[in-house]
């Protein structure tokens, strides 16, 4: 039997299926942006739409999918519905993935930019 880091056995088919479904939801750039924004703090749909540059109905649909999958939760504050990520592990996954890719694509300080070339 193969082992994972920490000496654990291979995950079950059910766990792999659930993980694939979660990664499938996060494969949408719009949903990933929403998750990134929510990993920074809670927000209502209007502010999320402004932040991610999406149309309000589209952001609402993305939030509904994320909520149905259990990645996002919401609570009512007066007339507003406030969304948040209640799972610190999901926040970590999103922050690590986006942070690593950002670091890879950022030019090294002082290297490789057109203005630095003679």
Short mmCIF file of N, CA, C and O in Angstrom, two decimals:
data_model
loop_
_atom_site.label_atom_id
_atom_site.label_comp_id
_atom_site.label_asym_id
_atom_site.label_seq_id
_atom_site.Cartn_x
_atom_site.Cartn_y
_atom_site.Cartn_z
N UNK A 1 0.84 -1.18 0.00
CA UNK A 1 0.00 0.00 0.00
C UNK A 1 0.88 1.24 0.00
O UNK A 1 1.82 1.35 0.76
N UNK A 2 0.57 2.19 -0.86
CA UNK A 2 1.32 3.44 -0.92
C UNK A 2 0.97 4.28 0.29
O UNK A 2 -0.12 4.20 0.84
N UNK A 3 1.93 5.11 0.73
CA UNK A 3 1.66 5.98 1.86
C UNK A 3 1.80 7.43 1.46
O UNK A 3 2.56 7.78 0.57
N UNK A 4 1.02 8.25 2.12
CA UNK A 4 1.09 9.70 1.93
C UNK A 4 2.07 10.27 2.93
O UNK A 4 2.50 9.60 3.85
N UNK A 5 2.38 11.54 2.79
CA UNK A 5 3.24 12.22 3.77
C UNK A 5 2.64 12.02 5.15
O UNK A 5 1.44 12.12 5.33
N UNK A 6 3.47 11.73 6.11
CA UNK A 6 2.98 11.49 7.46
C UNK A 6 2.61 10.04 7.70
O UNK A 6 2.08 9.70 8.74
N UNK A 7 2.85 9.16 6.71
CA UNK A 7 2.63 7.74 6.90
C UNK A 7 1.20 7.28 6.70
O UNK A 7 0.88 6.16 7.07
N UNK A 8 0.33 8.08 6.17
CA UNK A 8 -1.05 7.67 5.95
C UNK A 8 -1.17 6.87 4.66
O UNK A 8 -0.43 7.09 3.71
N UNK A 9 -2.13 5.96 4.62
CA UNK A 9 -2.38 5.20 3.41
C UNK A 9 -3.05 6.06 2.36
O UNK A 9 -3.41 7.21 2.59
N UNK A 10 -3.22 5.48 1.18
CA UNK A 10 -3.90 6.19 0.09
C UNK A 10 -5.32 6.57 0.52
O UNK A 10 -5.97 5.81 1.24
N UNK A 11 -5.79 7.72 0.05
CA UNK A 11 -7.16 8.12 0.38
C UNK A 11 -8.16 7.20 -0.30
O UNK A 11 -7.87 6.60 -1.35
N UNK A 12 -9.34 7.12 0.27
CA UNK A 12 -10.39 6.30 -0.31
C UNK A 12 -10.90 6.93 -1.61
O UNK A 12 -10.68 8.12 -1.87
N UNK A 13 -11.60 6.13 -2.39
CA UNK A 13 -12.19 6.62 -3.64
C UNK A 13 -13.18 7.75 -3.35
O UNK A 13 -13.27 8.72 -4.11
N UNK A 14 -13.91 7.65 -2.24
CA UNK A 14 -14.86 8.70 -1.88
C UNK A 14 -14.17 10.02 -1.59
O UNK A 14 -14.62 11.08 -2.00
N UNK A 15 -13.05 9.95 -0.86
CA UNK A 15 -12.29 11.16 -0.54
C UNK A 15 -11.73 11.77 -1.81
O UNK A 15 -11.79 13.00 -2.01
N UNK A 16 -11.19 10.95 -2.70
CA UNK A 16 -10.64 11.46 -3.96
C UNK A 16 -11.74 12.08 -4.82
O UNK A 16 -11.52 13.13 -5.44
N UNK A 17 -12.91 11.47 -4.83
CA UNK A 17 -14.02 12.02 -5.60
C UNK A 17 -14.45 13.37 -5.05
O UNK A 17 -14.68 14.32 -5.80
N UNK A 18 -14.52 13.48 -3.72
CA UNK A 18 -14.90 14.75 -3.10
C UNK A 18 -13.84 15.82 -3.36
O UNK A 18 -14.16 16.97 -3.65
N UNK A 19 -12.57 15.44 -3.25
CA UNK A 19 -11.48 16.40 -3.52
C UNK A 19 -11.53 16.87 -4.97
O UNK A 19 -11.37 18.06 -5.25
N UNK A 20 -11.76 15.95 -5.90
CA UNK A 20 -11.84 16.32 -7.32
C UNK A 20 -13.00 17.26 -7.57
O UNK A 20 -12.88 18.22 -8.35
N UNK A 21 -14.12 17.02 -6.92
CA UNK A 21 -15.28 17.90 -7.08
C UNK A 21 -14.96 19.30 -6.55
O UNK A 21 -15.32 20.31 -7.17
N UNK A 22 -14.27 19.37 -5.41
CA UNK A 22 -13.90 20.67 -4.84
C UNK A 22 -12.93 21.40 -5.77
O UNK A 22 -13.12 22.58 -6.06
N UNK A 23 -11.91 20.69 -6.24
CA UNK A 23 -10.98 21.32 -7.17
C UNK A 23 -11.68 21.71 -8.47
O UNK A 23 -11.34 22.73 -9.08
N UNK A 24 -12.67 20.94 -8.88
CA UNK A 24 -13.45 21.29 -10.07
C UNK A 24 -14.17 22.61 -9.89
O UNK A 24 -14.19 23.45 -10.80
N UNK A 25 -14.76 22.82 -8.72
CA UNK A 25 -15.42 24.10 -8.44
C UNK A 25 -14.42 25.24 -8.44
O UNK A 25 -14.71 26.34 -8.91
N UNK A 26 -13.23 24.99 -7.92
CA UNK A 26 -12.22 26.04 -7.85
C UNK A 26 -11.48 26.23 -9.18
O UNK A 26 -10.66 27.13 -9.30
N UNK A 27 -11.78 25.38 -10.17
CA UNK A 27 -11.14 25.50 -11.47
C UNK A 27 -11.68 26.69 -12.27
O UNK A 27 -11.08 27.10 -13.26
N UNK A 28 -12.77 27.26 -11.84
CA UNK A 28 -13.31 28.47 -12.45
C UNK A 28 -12.56 29.67 -11.91
O UNK A 28 -12.48 29.87 -10.69
N UNK A 29 -12.01 30.48 -12.81
CA UNK A 29 -11.27 31.67 -12.38
C UNK A 29 -12.17 32.60 -11.56
O UNK A 29 -11.72 33.18 -10.57
N UNK A 30 -13.43 32.72 -11.94
CA UNK A 30 -14.35 33.60 -11.22
C UNK A 30 -14.59 33.08 -9.80
O UNK A 30 -14.53 33.85 -8.83
N UNK A 31 -14.85 31.78 -9.67
CA UNK A 31 -15.08 31.23 -8.33
C UNK A 31 -13.81 31.27 -7.48
O UNK A 31 -13.87 31.53 -6.28
N UNK A 32 -12.67 31.03 -8.10
CA UNK A 32 -11.42 31.10 -7.36
C UNK A 32 -11.17 32.53 -6.87
O UNK A 32 -10.73 32.74 -5.73
N UNK A 33 -11.49 33.52 -7.69
CA UNK A 33 -11.34 34.92 -7.28
C UNK A 33 -12.26 35.23 -6.10
O UNK A 33 -11.87 35.90 -5.14
N UNK A 34 -13.49 34.71 -6.16
CA UNK A 34 -14.44 34.91 -5.06
C UNK A 34 -13.89 34.25 -3.79
O UNK A 34 -13.91 34.85 -2.71
N UNK A 35 -13.37 33.04 -3.92
CA UNK A 35 -12.81 32.35 -2.75
C UNK A 35 -11.60 33.11 -2.20
O UNK A 35 -11.42 33.21 -1.00
N UNK A 36 -10.77 33.65 -3.10
CA UNK A 36 -9.62 34.45 -2.67
C UNK A 36 -10.11 35.66 -1.88
O UNK A 36 -9.60 35.95 -0.80
N UNK A 37 -11.09 36.35 -2.42
CA UNK A 37 -11.62 37.54 -1.74
C UNK A 37 -12.19 37.15 -0.37
O UNK A 37 -11.94 37.83 0.63
N UNK A 38 -12.93 36.06 -0.31
CA UNK A 38 -13.53 35.64 0.96
C UNK A 38 -12.49 35.10 1.93
O UNK A 38 -12.70 35.11 3.14
N UNK A 39 -11.37 34.63 1.41
CA UNK A 39 -10.30 34.17 2.31
C UNK A 39 -9.66 35.36 3.03
O UNK A 39 -9.00 35.19 4.05
N UNK A 40 -9.88 36.56 2.50
CA UNK A 40 -9.37 37.78 3.12
C UNK A 40 -10.36 38.35 4.13
O UNK A 40 -10.00 39.22 4.92
N UNK A 41 -11.60 37.90 4.07
CA UNK A 41 -12.62 38.38 5.01
C UNK A 41 -14.00 38.28 4.41
O UNK A 41 -14.16 38.16 3.20
N UNK A 42 -14.99 38.32 5.25
CA UNK A 42 -16.37 38.16 4.80
C UNK A 42 -16.83 39.36 3.98
O UNK A 42 -16.25 40.44 4.07
N UNK A 43 -17.90 39.13 3.19
CA UNK A 43 -18.38 40.18 2.31
C UNK A 43 -19.80 39.87 1.86
O UNK A 43 -20.21 38.71 1.83
N UNK A 44 -20.53 40.91 1.46
CA UNK A 44 -21.82 40.66 0.84
C UNK A 44 -21.63 40.58 -0.67
O UNK A 44 -20.55 40.86 -1.20
N UNK A 45 -22.67 40.17 -1.36
CA UNK A 45 -22.56 39.90 -2.79
C UNK A 45 -22.24 41.16 -3.60
O UNK A 45 -21.49 41.11 -4.58
N UNK A 46 -22.76 42.31 -3.17
CA UNK A 46 -22.50 43.56 -3.90
C UNK A 46 -21.02 43.91 -3.86
O UNK A 46 -20.42 44.24 -4.89
N UNK A 47 -20.42 43.84 -2.67
CA UNK A 47 -19.00 44.16 -2.55
C UNK A 47 -18.15 43.12 -3.27
O UNK A 47 -17.13 43.46 -3.85
N UNK A 48 -18.56 41.85 -3.21
CA UNK A 48 -17.82 40.81 -3.93
C UNK A 48 -17.85 41.07 -5.44
O UNK A 48 -16.83 40.95 -6.11
N UNK A 49 -19.02 41.41 -5.95
CA UNK A 49 -19.15 41.67 -7.38
C UNK A 49 -18.25 42.83 -7.79
O UNK A 49 -17.58 42.78 -8.83
N UNK A 50 -18.22 43.88 -6.98
CA UNK A 50 -17.34 45.02 -7.26
C UNK A 50 -15.88 44.59 -7.23
O UNK A 50 -15.09 44.97 -8.09
N UNK A 51 -15.51 43.82 -6.23
CA UNK A 51 -14.11 43.43 -6.05
C UNK A 51 -13.62 42.52 -7.18
O UNK A 51 -12.52 42.69 -7.68
N UNK A 52 -14.44 41.55 -7.57
CA UNK A 52 -13.99 40.59 -8.58
C UNK A 52 -14.34 41.02 -10.00
O UNK A 52 -13.96 40.37 -10.96
N UNK A 53 -15.07 42.11 -10.11
CA UNK A 53 -15.40 42.63 -11.44
C UNK A 53 -16.44 41.80 -12.17
O UNK A 53 -16.45 41.74 -13.39
N UNK A 54 -17.32 41.18 -11.41
CA UNK A 54 -18.35 40.34 -12.03
C UNK A 54 -19.72 40.98 -11.92
O UNK A 54 -19.95 41.85 -11.07
N UNK A 55 -20.62 40.53 -12.78
CA UNK A 55 -22.00 40.99 -12.71
C UNK A 55 -22.65 40.38 -11.47
O UNK A 55 -22.37 39.23 -11.11
N UNK A 56 -23.50 41.13 -10.81
CA UNK A 56 -24.14 40.69 -9.58
C UNK A 56 -24.83 39.33 -9.73
O UNK A 56 -24.63 38.44 -8.88
N UNK A 57 -25.64 39.10 -10.79
CA UNK A 57 -26.29 37.80 -10.92
C UNK A 57 -25.29 36.64 -11.08
O UNK A 57 -25.49 35.57 -10.52
N UNK A 58 -24.21 36.88 -11.80
CA UNK A 58 -23.20 35.83 -11.99
C UNK A 58 -22.50 35.51 -10.68
O UNK A 58 -22.29 34.33 -10.34
N UNK A 59 -22.13 36.53 -9.91
CA UNK A 59 -21.48 36.31 -8.63
C UNK A 59 -22.43 35.58 -7.69
O UNK A 59 -22.02 34.67 -6.97
N UNK A 60 -23.70 35.94 -7.71
CA UNK A 60 -24.70 35.25 -6.89
C UNK A 60 -24.77 33.77 -7.25
O UNK A 60 -24.87 32.91 -6.36
N UNK A 61 -24.74 33.46 -8.54
CA UNK A 61 -24.78 32.06 -8.97
C UNK A 61 -23.54 31.31 -8.52
O UNK A 61 -23.63 30.16 -8.07
N UNK A 62 -22.38 31.93 -8.64
CA UNK A 62 -21.14 31.29 -8.18
C UNK A 62 -21.20 31.03 -6.68
O UNK A 62 -20.81 29.96 -6.21
N UNK A 63 -21.68 32.01 -5.92
CA UNK A 63 -21.80 31.85 -4.48
C UNK A 63 -22.77 30.71 -4.13
O UNK A 63 -22.51 29.95 -3.19
N UNK A 64 -23.84 30.60 -4.87
CA UNK A 64 -24.80 29.52 -4.62
C UNK A 64 -24.14 28.15 -4.82
O UNK A 64 -24.34 27.23 -4.01
N UNK A 65 -23.33 28.01 -5.86
CA UNK A 65 -22.62 26.75 -6.10
C UNK A 65 -21.61 26.46 -4.99
O UNK A 65 -21.49 25.34 -4.51
N UNK A 66 -20.87 27.49 -4.61
CA UNK A 66 -19.87 27.32 -3.55
C UNK A 66 -20.54 26.99 -2.22
O UNK A 66 -20.02 26.19 -1.44
N UNK A 67 -21.69 27.60 -1.97
CA UNK A 67 -22.42 27.34 -0.74
C UNK A 67 -22.98 25.92 -0.74
O UNK A 67 -22.89 25.21 0.26
N UNK A 68 -23.54 25.50 -1.86
CA UNK A 68 -24.09 24.15 -1.99
C UNK A 68 -23.00 23.09 -1.75
O UNK A 68 -23.25 22.05 -1.14
N UNK A 69 -21.79 23.39 -2.18
CA UNK A 69 -20.67 22.46 -2.01
C UNK A 69 -20.08 22.53 -0.61
O UNK A 69 -19.19 21.74 -0.27
N UNK A 70 -20.54 23.47 0.20
CA UNK A 70 -20.05 23.58 1.56
C UNK A 70 -18.74 24.35 1.69
O UNK A 70 -18.12 24.34 2.74
N UNK A 71 -18.33 25.03 0.63
CA UNK A 71 -17.09 25.81 0.68
C UNK A 71 -17.30 27.20 1.25
O UNK A 71 -16.37 27.82 1.75
N UNK A 72 -18.53 27.69 1.16
CA UNK A 72 -18.88 29.04 1.61
C UNK A 72 -20.14 28.93 2.47
O UNK A 72 -20.99 28.09 2.22
N UNK A 73 -20.22 29.78 3.45
CA UNK A 73 -21.42 29.88 4.28
C UNK A 73 -21.92 31.32 4.23
O UNK A 73 -21.21 32.20 3.78
N UNK A 74 -23.12 31.51 4.74
CA UNK A 74 -23.66 32.88 4.77
C UNK A 74 -24.50 33.06 6.02
O UNK A 74 -24.94 32.10 6.65
N UNK A 75 -24.69 34.33 6.36
CA UNK A 75 -25.58 34.69 7.45
C UNK A 75 -26.25 36.00 7.07
O UNK A 75 -25.73 36.77 6.27
N UNK A 76 -27.41 36.21 7.63
CA UNK A 76 -28.16 37.43 7.33
C UNK A 76 -27.80 38.50 8.34
O UNK A 76 -27.71 38.25 9.54
N UNK A 77 -27.54 39.69 7.82
CA UNK A 77 -27.34 40.89 8.64
C UNK A 77 -28.31 41.94 8.13
O UNK A 77 -28.03 42.60 7.14
N UNK A 78 -29.44 42.04 8.79
CA UNK A 78 -30.46 42.96 8.31
C UNK A 78 -30.97 42.50 6.95
O UNK A 78 -31.44 41.38 6.81
N UNK A 79 -30.82 43.34 5.95
CA UNK A 79 -31.26 42.99 4.60
C UNK A 79 -30.15 42.34 3.77
O UNK A 79 -30.40 41.86 2.68
N UNK A 80 -28.93 42.35 4.30
CA UNK A 80 -27.78 41.81 3.55
C UNK A 80 -27.51 40.35 3.91
O UNK A 80 -27.69 39.94 5.05
N UNK A 81 -27.07 39.61 2.93
CA UNK A 81 -26.57 38.26 3.13
C UNK A 81 -25.04 38.36 3.10
O UNK A 81 -24.48 38.83 2.10
N UNK A 82 -24.38 37.99 4.18
CA UNK A 82 -22.92 38.09 4.27
C UNK A 82 -22.33 36.70 4.09
O UNK A 82 -22.74 35.74 4.74
N UNK A 83 -21.36 36.61 3.18
CA UNK A 83 -20.71 35.33 2.86
C UNK A 83 -19.33 35.26 3.50
O UNK A 83 -18.65 36.27 3.63
N UNK A 84 -18.93 34.04 3.86
CA UNK A 84 -17.63 33.83 4.47
C UNK A 84 -17.20 32.38 4.25
O UNK A 84 -18.01 31.52 3.95
N UNK A 85 -15.91 32.14 4.41
CA UNK A 85 -15.36 30.79 4.35
C UNK A 85 -15.14 30.36 5.79
O UNK A 85 -14.40 31.02 6.53
N UNK A 86 -15.80 29.28 6.17
CA UNK A 86 -15.75 28.83 7.56
C UNK A 86 -14.71 27.72 7.78
O UNK A 86 -14.51 27.29 8.89
N UNK A 87 -14.04 27.29 6.72
CA UNK A 87 -13.10 26.18 6.81
C UNK A 87 -11.68 26.71 6.62
O UNK A 87 -11.30 27.09 5.51
N UNK A 88 -10.87 26.74 7.68
CA UNK A 88 -9.51 27.28 7.56
C UNK A 88 -8.64 26.50 6.58
O UNK A 88 -7.72 27.06 5.99
N UNK A 89 -8.95 25.22 6.39
CA UNK A 89 -8.17 24.42 5.43
C UNK A 89 -8.40 24.89 4.00
O UNK A 89 -7.47 24.94 3.19
N UNK A 90 -9.63 25.24 3.66
CA UNK A 90 -9.93 25.75 2.32
C UNK A 90 -9.24 27.10 2.12
O UNK A 90 -8.67 27.37 1.07
N UNK A 91 -9.28 27.94 3.15
CA UNK A 91 -8.58 29.23 3.08
C UNK A 91 -7.09 28.99 2.81
O UNK A 91 -6.49 29.64 1.96
N UNK A 92 -6.50 28.03 3.52
CA UNK A 92 -5.08 27.73 3.34
C UNK A 92 -4.80 27.25 1.92
O UNK A 92 -3.84 27.71 1.29
N UNK A 93 -5.62 26.35 1.40
CA UNK A 93 -5.41 25.82 0.04
C UNK A 93 -5.46 26.96 -0.98
O UNK A 93 -4.59 27.06 -1.85
N UNK A 94 -6.45 27.81 -0.87
CA UNK A 94 -6.60 28.93 -1.82
C UNK A 94 -5.42 29.89 -1.70
O UNK A 94 -4.82 30.27 -2.71
N UNK A 95 -5.06 30.25 -0.49
CA UNK A 95 -3.95 31.20 -0.29
C UNK A 95 -2.62 30.63 -0.76
O UNK A 95 -1.83 31.33 -1.39
N UNK A 96 -2.37 29.36 -0.47
CA UNK A 96 -1.11 28.75 -0.90
C UNK A 96 -1.05 28.67 -2.42
O UNK A 96 -0.04 29.04 -3.03
N UNK A 97 -2.10 28.18 -3.05
CA UNK A 97 -2.10 28.03 -4.50
C UNK A 97 -1.93 29.38 -5.21
O UNK A 97 -1.05 29.55 -6.05
N UNK A 98 -2.75 30.34 -4.85
CA UNK A 98 -2.67 31.65 -5.49
C UNK A 98 -1.35 32.34 -5.15
O UNK A 98 -0.70 32.93 -6.01
N UNK A 99 -0.93 32.23 -3.91
CA UNK A 99 0.33 32.85 -3.50
C UNK A 99 1.53 32.26 -4.23
O UNK A 99 2.41 33.00 -4.68
N UNK A 100 1.57 30.94 -4.37
CA UNK A 100 2.68 30.30 -5.07
C UNK A 100 2.71 30.70 -6.55
O UNK A 100 3.77 30.98 -7.10
N UNK A 101 1.55 30.71 -7.17
CA UNK A 101 1.50 31.08 -8.59
C UNK A 101 1.84 32.55 -8.79
O UNK A 101 2.49 32.91 -9.78
N UNK A 102 1.43 33.40 -7.86
CA UNK A 102 1.78 34.81 -7.94
C UNK A 102 3.28 34.98 -7.83
O UNK A 102 3.89 35.74 -8.58
N UNK A 103 3.89 34.26 -6.89
CA UNK A 103 5.35 34.35 -6.70
C UNK A 103 6.10 33.85 -7.93
O UNK A 103 7.13 34.42 -8.31
N UNK A 104 5.59 32.83 -8.57
CA UNK A 104 6.25 32.29 -9.77
C UNK A 104 6.18 33.24 -10.95
O UNK A 104 7.09 33.29 -11.77
N UNK A 105 5.08 33.97 -11.06
CA UNK A 105 4.89 34.84 -12.22
C UNK A 105 5.44 36.24 -12.01
O UNK A 105 5.60 36.98 -12.97
N UNK A 106 5.71 36.61 -10.76
CA UNK A 106 6.27 37.94 -10.48
C UNK A 106 7.73 37.96 -10.92
O UNK A 106 8.49 37.06 -10.59
N UNK A 107 8.15 38.98 -11.67
CA UNK A 107 9.56 39.05 -12.07
C UNK A 107 10.45 39.24 -10.84
O UNK A 107 10.07 39.92 -9.89
N UNK A 108 11.58 38.59 -10.86
CA UNK A 108 12.53 38.74 -9.76
C UNK A 108 12.93 40.20 -9.66
O UNK A 108 13.09 40.89 -10.66
N UNK A 109 13.09 40.68 -8.46
CA UNK A 109 13.42 42.09 -8.24
C UNK A 109 14.68 42.47 -9.00
O UNK A 109 15.75 41.91 -8.77
N UNK A 110 14.52 43.38 -9.93
CA UNK A 110 15.68 43.88 -10.65
C UNK A 110 16.20 42.97 -11.77
O UNK A 110 17.19 43.26 -12.39
N UNK A 111 15.51 41.86 -12.01
CA UNK A 111 15.96 40.94 -13.05
C UNK A 111 14.88 40.70 -14.07
O UNK A 111 13.72 40.55 -13.73
N UNK A 112 15.27 40.65 -15.31
CA UNK A 112 14.37 40.24 -16.37
C UNK A 112 13.39 41.28 -16.87
O UNK A 112 12.58 40.96 -17.70
N UNK A 113 13.42 42.47 -16.39
CA UNK A 113 12.52 43.48 -16.94
C UNK A 113 13.20 44.21 -18.08
O UNK A 113 14.41 44.31 -18.13
N UNK A 114 12.40 44.70 -19.00
CA UNK A 114 12.93 45.37 -20.17
C UNK A 114 13.76 46.59 -19.76
O UNK A 114 14.82 46.84 -20.32
N UNK A 115 13.33 47.32 -18.75
CA UNK A 115 14.05 48.53 -18.36
C UNK A 115 15.41 48.24 -17.75
O UNK A 115 16.27 49.10 -17.70
N UNK A 116 15.63 46.99 -17.31
CA UNK A 116 16.92 46.64 -16.72
C UNK A 116 17.96 46.23 -17.77
O UNK A 116 19.12 46.09 -17.46
N UNK A 117 17.51 46.00 -18.98
CA UNK A 117 18.44 45.55 -20.01
C UNK A 117 19.20 46.72 -20.60
O UNK A 117 18.65 47.79 -20.80
N UNK A 118 20.48 46.49 -20.91
CA UNK A 118 21.30 47.58 -21.49
C UNK A 118 20.86 47.96 -22.89
O UNK A 118 20.25 47.27 -23.59
#
